[in-house]
Short mmCIF file of C-alpha atoms in Angstrom, two decimals:
data_model
loop_
_atom_site.label_atom_id
_atom_site.label_comp_id
_atom_site.label_asym_id
_atom_site.label_seq_id
_atom_site.Cartn_x
_atom_site.Cartn_y
_atom_site.Cartn_z
CA MET A 1 0.28 0.20 -0.34
CA GLY A 2 1.30 3.60 0.09
CA GLU A 3 2.22 5.79 2.50
CA VAL A 4 1.31 5.04 6.39
CA SER A 5 2.55 7.52 8.08
CA PRO A 6 0.42 10.52 6.46
CA LEU A 7 -2.75 8.57 6.84
CA ASN A 8 -2.12 7.91 10.33
CA GLN A 9 -1.38 11.40 11.03
CA LEU A 10 -4.81 12.38 9.05
CA TYR A 11 -6.62 9.56 11.45
CA GLN A 12 -5.43 11.43 14.39
CA ARG A 13 -6.46 14.85 12.91
CA PHE A 14 -9.91 14.03 11.69
CA CYS A 15 -10.62 11.33 13.30
CA ASP A 16 -13.78 12.79 15.97
CA LYS A 17 -17.20 13.60 16.18
CA ASP A 18 -17.38 13.57 11.66
CA PHE A 19 -15.25 11.07 10.07
CA GLU A 20 -14.47 7.47 10.66
CA PHE A 21 -11.13 5.80 8.77
CA PHE A 22 -10.98 2.39 7.76
CA THR A 23 -8.30 0.29 5.56
CA VAL A 24 -9.79 -2.46 3.36
CA TYR A 25 -7.42 -5.30 3.26
CA VAL A 26 -7.62 -6.80 -0.62
CA GLN A 27 -5.81 -9.04 -2.47
CA GLU A 28 -1.63 -9.01 -2.59
CA SER A 29 -0.53 -6.74 -5.23
CA HIS A 30 2.48 -7.98 -5.69
CA PRO A 31 3.07 -11.87 -3.74
CA ALA A 32 6.45 -12.81 -3.32
CA GLU A 33 8.37 -15.53 -0.99
CA ASN A 34 8.02 -13.04 2.17
CA PHE A 35 3.90 -12.56 1.66
CA GLY A 36 1.97 -14.43 -0.92
CA ALA A 37 -1.19 -14.68 -2.40
CA HIS A 38 -3.62 -15.49 -0.17
CA LYS A 39 -5.03 -19.16 -0.11
CA THR A 40 -7.56 -18.81 2.56
CA GLN A 41 -9.61 -16.33 4.11
CA GLU A 42 -7.93 -16.80 7.83
CA GLN A 43 -4.32 -16.11 5.80
CA LYS A 44 -5.76 -13.26 4.62
CA VAL A 45 -6.52 -11.70 8.45
CA SER A 46 -3.66 -13.13 9.43
CA ALA A 47 -1.46 -10.77 6.37
CA ALA A 48 -3.78 -7.77 7.68
CA GLN A 49 -2.67 -8.20 10.82
CA SER A 50 0.88 -8.39 10.05
CA CYS A 51 0.34 -5.38 8.15
CA GLN A 52 -0.96 -3.68 10.77
CA ILE A 53 1.67 -4.14 13.23
CA GLN A 54 4.58 -3.93 10.59
CA ASP A 55 3.30 -0.74 9.42
CA THR A 56 2.32 0.33 13.00
CA ILE A 57 -1.51 1.36 11.17
CA GLN A 58 -3.72 3.03 13.63
CA VAL A 59 -6.83 3.20 11.50
CA PRO A 60 -8.77 0.08 11.76
CA ILE A 61 -8.56 -2.53 9.03
CA LEU A 62 -11.58 -3.90 7.68
CA VAL A 63 -10.28 -7.64 5.71
CA ASP A 64 -12.39 -8.10 2.51
CA GLU A 65 -13.76 -11.62 1.67
CA PHE A 66 -11.83 -13.99 0.01
CA GLU A 67 -12.66 -12.73 -3.82
CA GLY A 68 -12.70 -9.56 -3.06
CA PRO A 69 -15.91 -8.41 -3.98
CA VAL A 70 -16.01 -5.27 -2.02
CA HIS A 71 -12.32 -4.57 -3.89
CA ARG A 72 -14.28 -5.34 -7.22
CA ALA A 73 -17.32 -3.57 -6.58
CA TYR A 74 -14.81 0.10 -5.70
CA GLY A 75 -12.69 -0.51 -8.48
CA LEU A 76 -9.86 -3.08 -8.31
CA MET A 77 -7.04 -0.96 -7.66
CA PRO A 78 -4.50 -1.58 -5.73
CA ASN A 79 -3.99 1.16 -3.30
CA MET A 80 -7.43 3.62 -4.08
CA VAL A 81 -9.19 6.67 -1.52
CA TYR A 82 -13.11 6.73 -0.79
CA ILE A 83 -14.58 9.27 1.28
CA ILE A 84 -18.07 8.93 1.81
CA ASP A 85 -20.69 11.27 3.30
CA LYS A 86 -23.47 11.45 5.35
CA ASP A 87 -25.77 10.69 3.23
CA GLY A 88 -24.03 7.37 1.97
CA LYS A 89 -23.28 9.44 -1.09
CA ILE A 90 -19.27 9.58 -2.62
CA ALA A 91 -17.64 13.15 -2.01
CA TYR A 92 -14.47 11.93 -3.04
CA ARG A 93 -12.97 8.68 -5.17
CA SER A 94 -9.39 8.35 -6.22
CA GLY A 95 -6.71 5.57 -7.87
CA TRP A 96 -3.85 6.69 -5.78
CA THR A 97 -3.84 7.84 -2.50
CA ASP A 98 -2.36 11.32 -2.46
CA HIS A 99 -2.43 12.81 1.61
CA LYS A 100 -2.36 16.27 0.13
CA ASP A 101 -5.82 15.96 -1.65
CA VAL A 102 -7.30 13.54 1.21
CA GLU A 103 -6.78 16.20 3.70
CA ILE A 104 -8.29 18.85 1.59
CA VAL A 105 -11.39 17.11 1.05
CA LEU A 106 -11.92 15.74 4.53
CA ALA A 107 -11.61 19.95 5.64
CA ASN A 108 -14.67 20.79 3.37
CA LEU A 109 -16.69 17.86 4.31
CA ALA A 110 -16.21 19.59 7.68
CA LEU A 111 -16.79 22.59 6.48
CA GLY A 112 -20.12 20.99 5.04
CA ASP A 113 -21.70 19.43 8.14
CA GLU A 114 -20.28 22.88 10.71
CA LEU A 115 -22.34 25.02 8.01
CA ARG A 116 -25.13 22.24 8.45
CA ARG A 117 -24.96 22.61 11.88
CA GLN A 118 -24.87 26.29 12.02
CA GLY A 119 -27.98 26.18 9.62
CA LYS A 120 -26.38 27.72 6.74
CA ALA A 121 -26.64 27.35 2.99
CA PHE A 122 -24.51 25.98 0.92
CA LYS A 123 -24.03 24.36 -3.16
CA THR A 124 -22.25 21.46 -4.08
CA SER A 125 -19.90 21.80 -7.47
CA TYR A 126 -18.37 18.21 -9.51
CA THR A 127 -14.78 17.58 -10.02
CA GLU A 128 -12.54 15.40 -12.60
CA ARG A 129 -8.95 15.66 -12.36
CA ILE A 130 -5.73 13.87 -13.53
CA ASN A 131 -3.22 13.51 -10.43
CA ILE A 132 0.97 13.60 -11.49
CA ILE A 133 2.85 11.22 -9.71
CA PRO A 134 6.86 11.58 -10.51
CA ASP A 135 8.87 8.75 -11.26
CA GLU A 136 11.07 9.07 -8.20
CA TYR A 137 8.37 8.90 -5.36
CA ALA A 138 6.65 6.28 -6.97
CA ASN A 139 9.54 4.25 -7.24
CA ARG A 140 11.09 4.60 -3.46
CA LEU A 141 7.71 3.24 -2.77
CA ARG A 142 8.29 0.42 -5.04
CA LYS A 143 11.60 -0.45 -3.12
CA GLU A 144 10.13 -0.61 -0.06
CA VAL A 145 7.39 -2.85 -1.11
CA PHE A 146 9.14 -4.86 -3.25
CA ASP A 147 12.19 -5.29 -0.96
CA ARG A 148 9.63 -6.49 1.75
CA ALA A 149 7.96 -8.36 -0.41
CA GLY A 150 10.63 -10.61 -1.37
CA GLN A 151 13.22 -10.99 -5.07
CA LYS A 152 10.13 -12.35 -6.96
CA SER A 153 7.98 -9.40 -6.93
CA TRP A 154 11.17 -7.75 -8.96
CA GLU A 155 11.33 -10.53 -11.27
CA ASP A 156 7.86 -10.57 -11.96
CA ARG A 157 7.51 -7.23 -12.75
CA ARG A 158 9.52 -7.54 -14.95
CA ILE A 159 8.22 -10.42 -16.55
CA PHE A 160 4.73 -7.92 -16.94
CA LEU A 161 6.90 -4.99 -18.43
CA ASN A 162 8.23 -7.55 -21.45
CA SER A 163 4.98 -8.96 -21.49
CA LYS A 164 3.22 -5.69 -22.53
CA SER A 165 6.31 -4.39 -24.56
CA LYS A 166 5.20 -6.87 -27.36
CA MET B 1 -36.62 2.20 10.11
CA SER B 2 -34.29 1.52 6.81
CA ILE B 3 -34.52 -1.46 4.68
CA PRO B 4 -31.34 -3.15 4.66
CA ASN B 5 -29.21 -2.51 1.32
CA LYS B 6 -28.00 -5.45 -0.88
CA LEU B 7 -24.05 -5.59 0.83
CA VAL B 8 -21.76 -6.10 -2.28
CA SER B 9 -19.38 -8.29 0.54
CA SER B 10 -22.42 -11.45 0.20
CA SER B 11 -22.62 -10.50 -3.64
CA ILE B 12 -22.13 -14.30 -5.27
CA GLN B 13 -20.82 -12.69 -8.55
CA ALA B 14 -17.05 -12.80 -7.41
CA ALA B 15 -14.58 -13.36 -10.13
CA ARG B 16 -13.33 -16.26 -11.13
CA PRO B 17 -12.04 -18.44 -8.76
CA GLY B 18 -8.04 -18.35 -8.71
CA VAL B 19 -7.77 -15.49 -10.61
CA TYR B 20 -8.00 -12.57 -8.08
CA ASN B 21 -5.52 -14.41 -5.88
CA TYR B 22 -2.88 -14.26 -8.36
CA ASP B 23 0.78 -15.64 -7.89
CA ARG B 24 2.27 -14.01 -10.90
CA PHE B 25 1.78 -10.42 -11.34
CA ALA B 26 1.16 -10.37 -15.02
CA ASP B 27 -1.85 -12.54 -14.49
CA LYS B 28 -3.51 -9.84 -12.77
CA GLU B 29 -6.55 -8.60 -13.87
CA GLU B 30 -6.47 -4.80 -15.38
CA SER B 31 -7.81 -2.55 -13.03
CA THR B 32 -7.99 1.05 -14.71
CA ALA B 33 -10.86 0.89 -17.25
CA VAL B 34 -12.44 -0.92 -14.21
CA PHE B 35 -12.16 2.06 -11.85
CA GLN B 36 -13.09 4.75 -14.05
CA THR B 37 -16.61 3.26 -14.71
CA CYS B 38 -17.30 1.55 -11.96
CA LEU B 39 -18.17 4.55 -9.45
CA HIS B 40 -18.48 8.26 -9.14
CA ALA B 41 -18.79 11.15 -7.45
CA GLY B 42 -22.35 11.66 -6.04
CA ASP B 43 -23.13 8.23 -6.79
CA ASP B 44 -24.47 5.87 -3.41
CA ALA B 45 -21.44 4.09 -2.42
CA PRO B 46 -22.10 -0.21 -2.58
CA ASP B 47 -23.20 -1.20 0.82
CA PHE B 48 -20.95 -3.61 2.72
CA GLU B 49 -20.49 -5.82 6.08
CA LEU B 50 -16.84 -7.07 6.74
CA LYS B 51 -14.87 -8.21 9.72
CA THR B 52 -11.91 -5.82 11.33
CA THR B 53 -8.69 -7.90 12.19
CA GLU B 54 -10.57 -7.82 15.78
CA ASP B 55 -13.10 -10.07 14.38
CA LYS B 56 -15.86 -6.95 14.84
CA ARG B 57 -18.15 -6.69 12.48
CA VAL B 58 -18.57 -3.42 11.11
CA ARG B 59 -21.25 -1.97 8.22
CA LEU B 60 -20.64 1.17 5.83
CA SER B 61 -24.48 1.70 5.97
CA GLN B 62 -24.25 1.96 10.02
CA PHE B 63 -22.39 5.38 9.96
CA ARG B 64 -24.94 7.13 7.58
CA GLY B 65 -26.68 10.10 9.53
CA HIS B 66 -23.89 10.51 11.68
CA LYS B 67 -20.31 10.35 10.02
CA ASN B 68 -18.25 10.78 6.72
CA VAL B 69 -16.21 7.38 5.92
CA LEU B 70 -12.92 6.94 4.58
CA LEU B 71 -12.25 3.74 2.85
CA HIS B 72 -8.33 2.78 1.98
CA PHE B 73 -8.05 0.35 0.28
CA GLY B 74 -4.28 -1.53 0.64
CA SER B 75 -2.15 -5.23 1.38
CA ILE B 76 1.45 -5.28 2.41
CA THR B 77 2.73 -6.06 -1.08
#
């Protein structure tokens, strides 16, 4: 997954009267020697527990069902973020966790809740955007994740890139 | 009293067995197109009920009317 520490910081700041945070534990994106593909639900729960401890994740972790129905319903990408408002509507969805973005959205939703409490009116607008992720940043994250997962993750990625270029 | 929503977590429309929990990265399903089309801001968030790593049951819709919910998806690899 992406960086944990910024998520913990946002959790500490926002998890109070207006917000709940959850991590949904999904398929292993880069199964390798140290952390393999889940063969049973018990193994998936165990992997989630290991992740929670190793990465000192403060956010509660929900473990998806074995074949990933929740992961699939929400879009199947490895590191998504969704923010759902109090009406159960999707207020924000992103294919990658960008903590600066998430912070802005959380603050905006908190503002909406406060305006409602004060009986003040507001409108909403709709946005779509493309986000830039420098390779320097992505490569650093990849190295941390792959080195921990095992050498096979590097080999598997080479195989994948070779098959794409054909 | 609210009528229970359909829960995606108990959906029987699972992926083809053996494909979702792939051993080789090259066997992973392409997901960019899935993500871009499946849901949009303003849609109802699909309801689900899952258990935490501490075995506690959580249903997304239990927070309706009370809390905004952030969902972050990930794994250790």
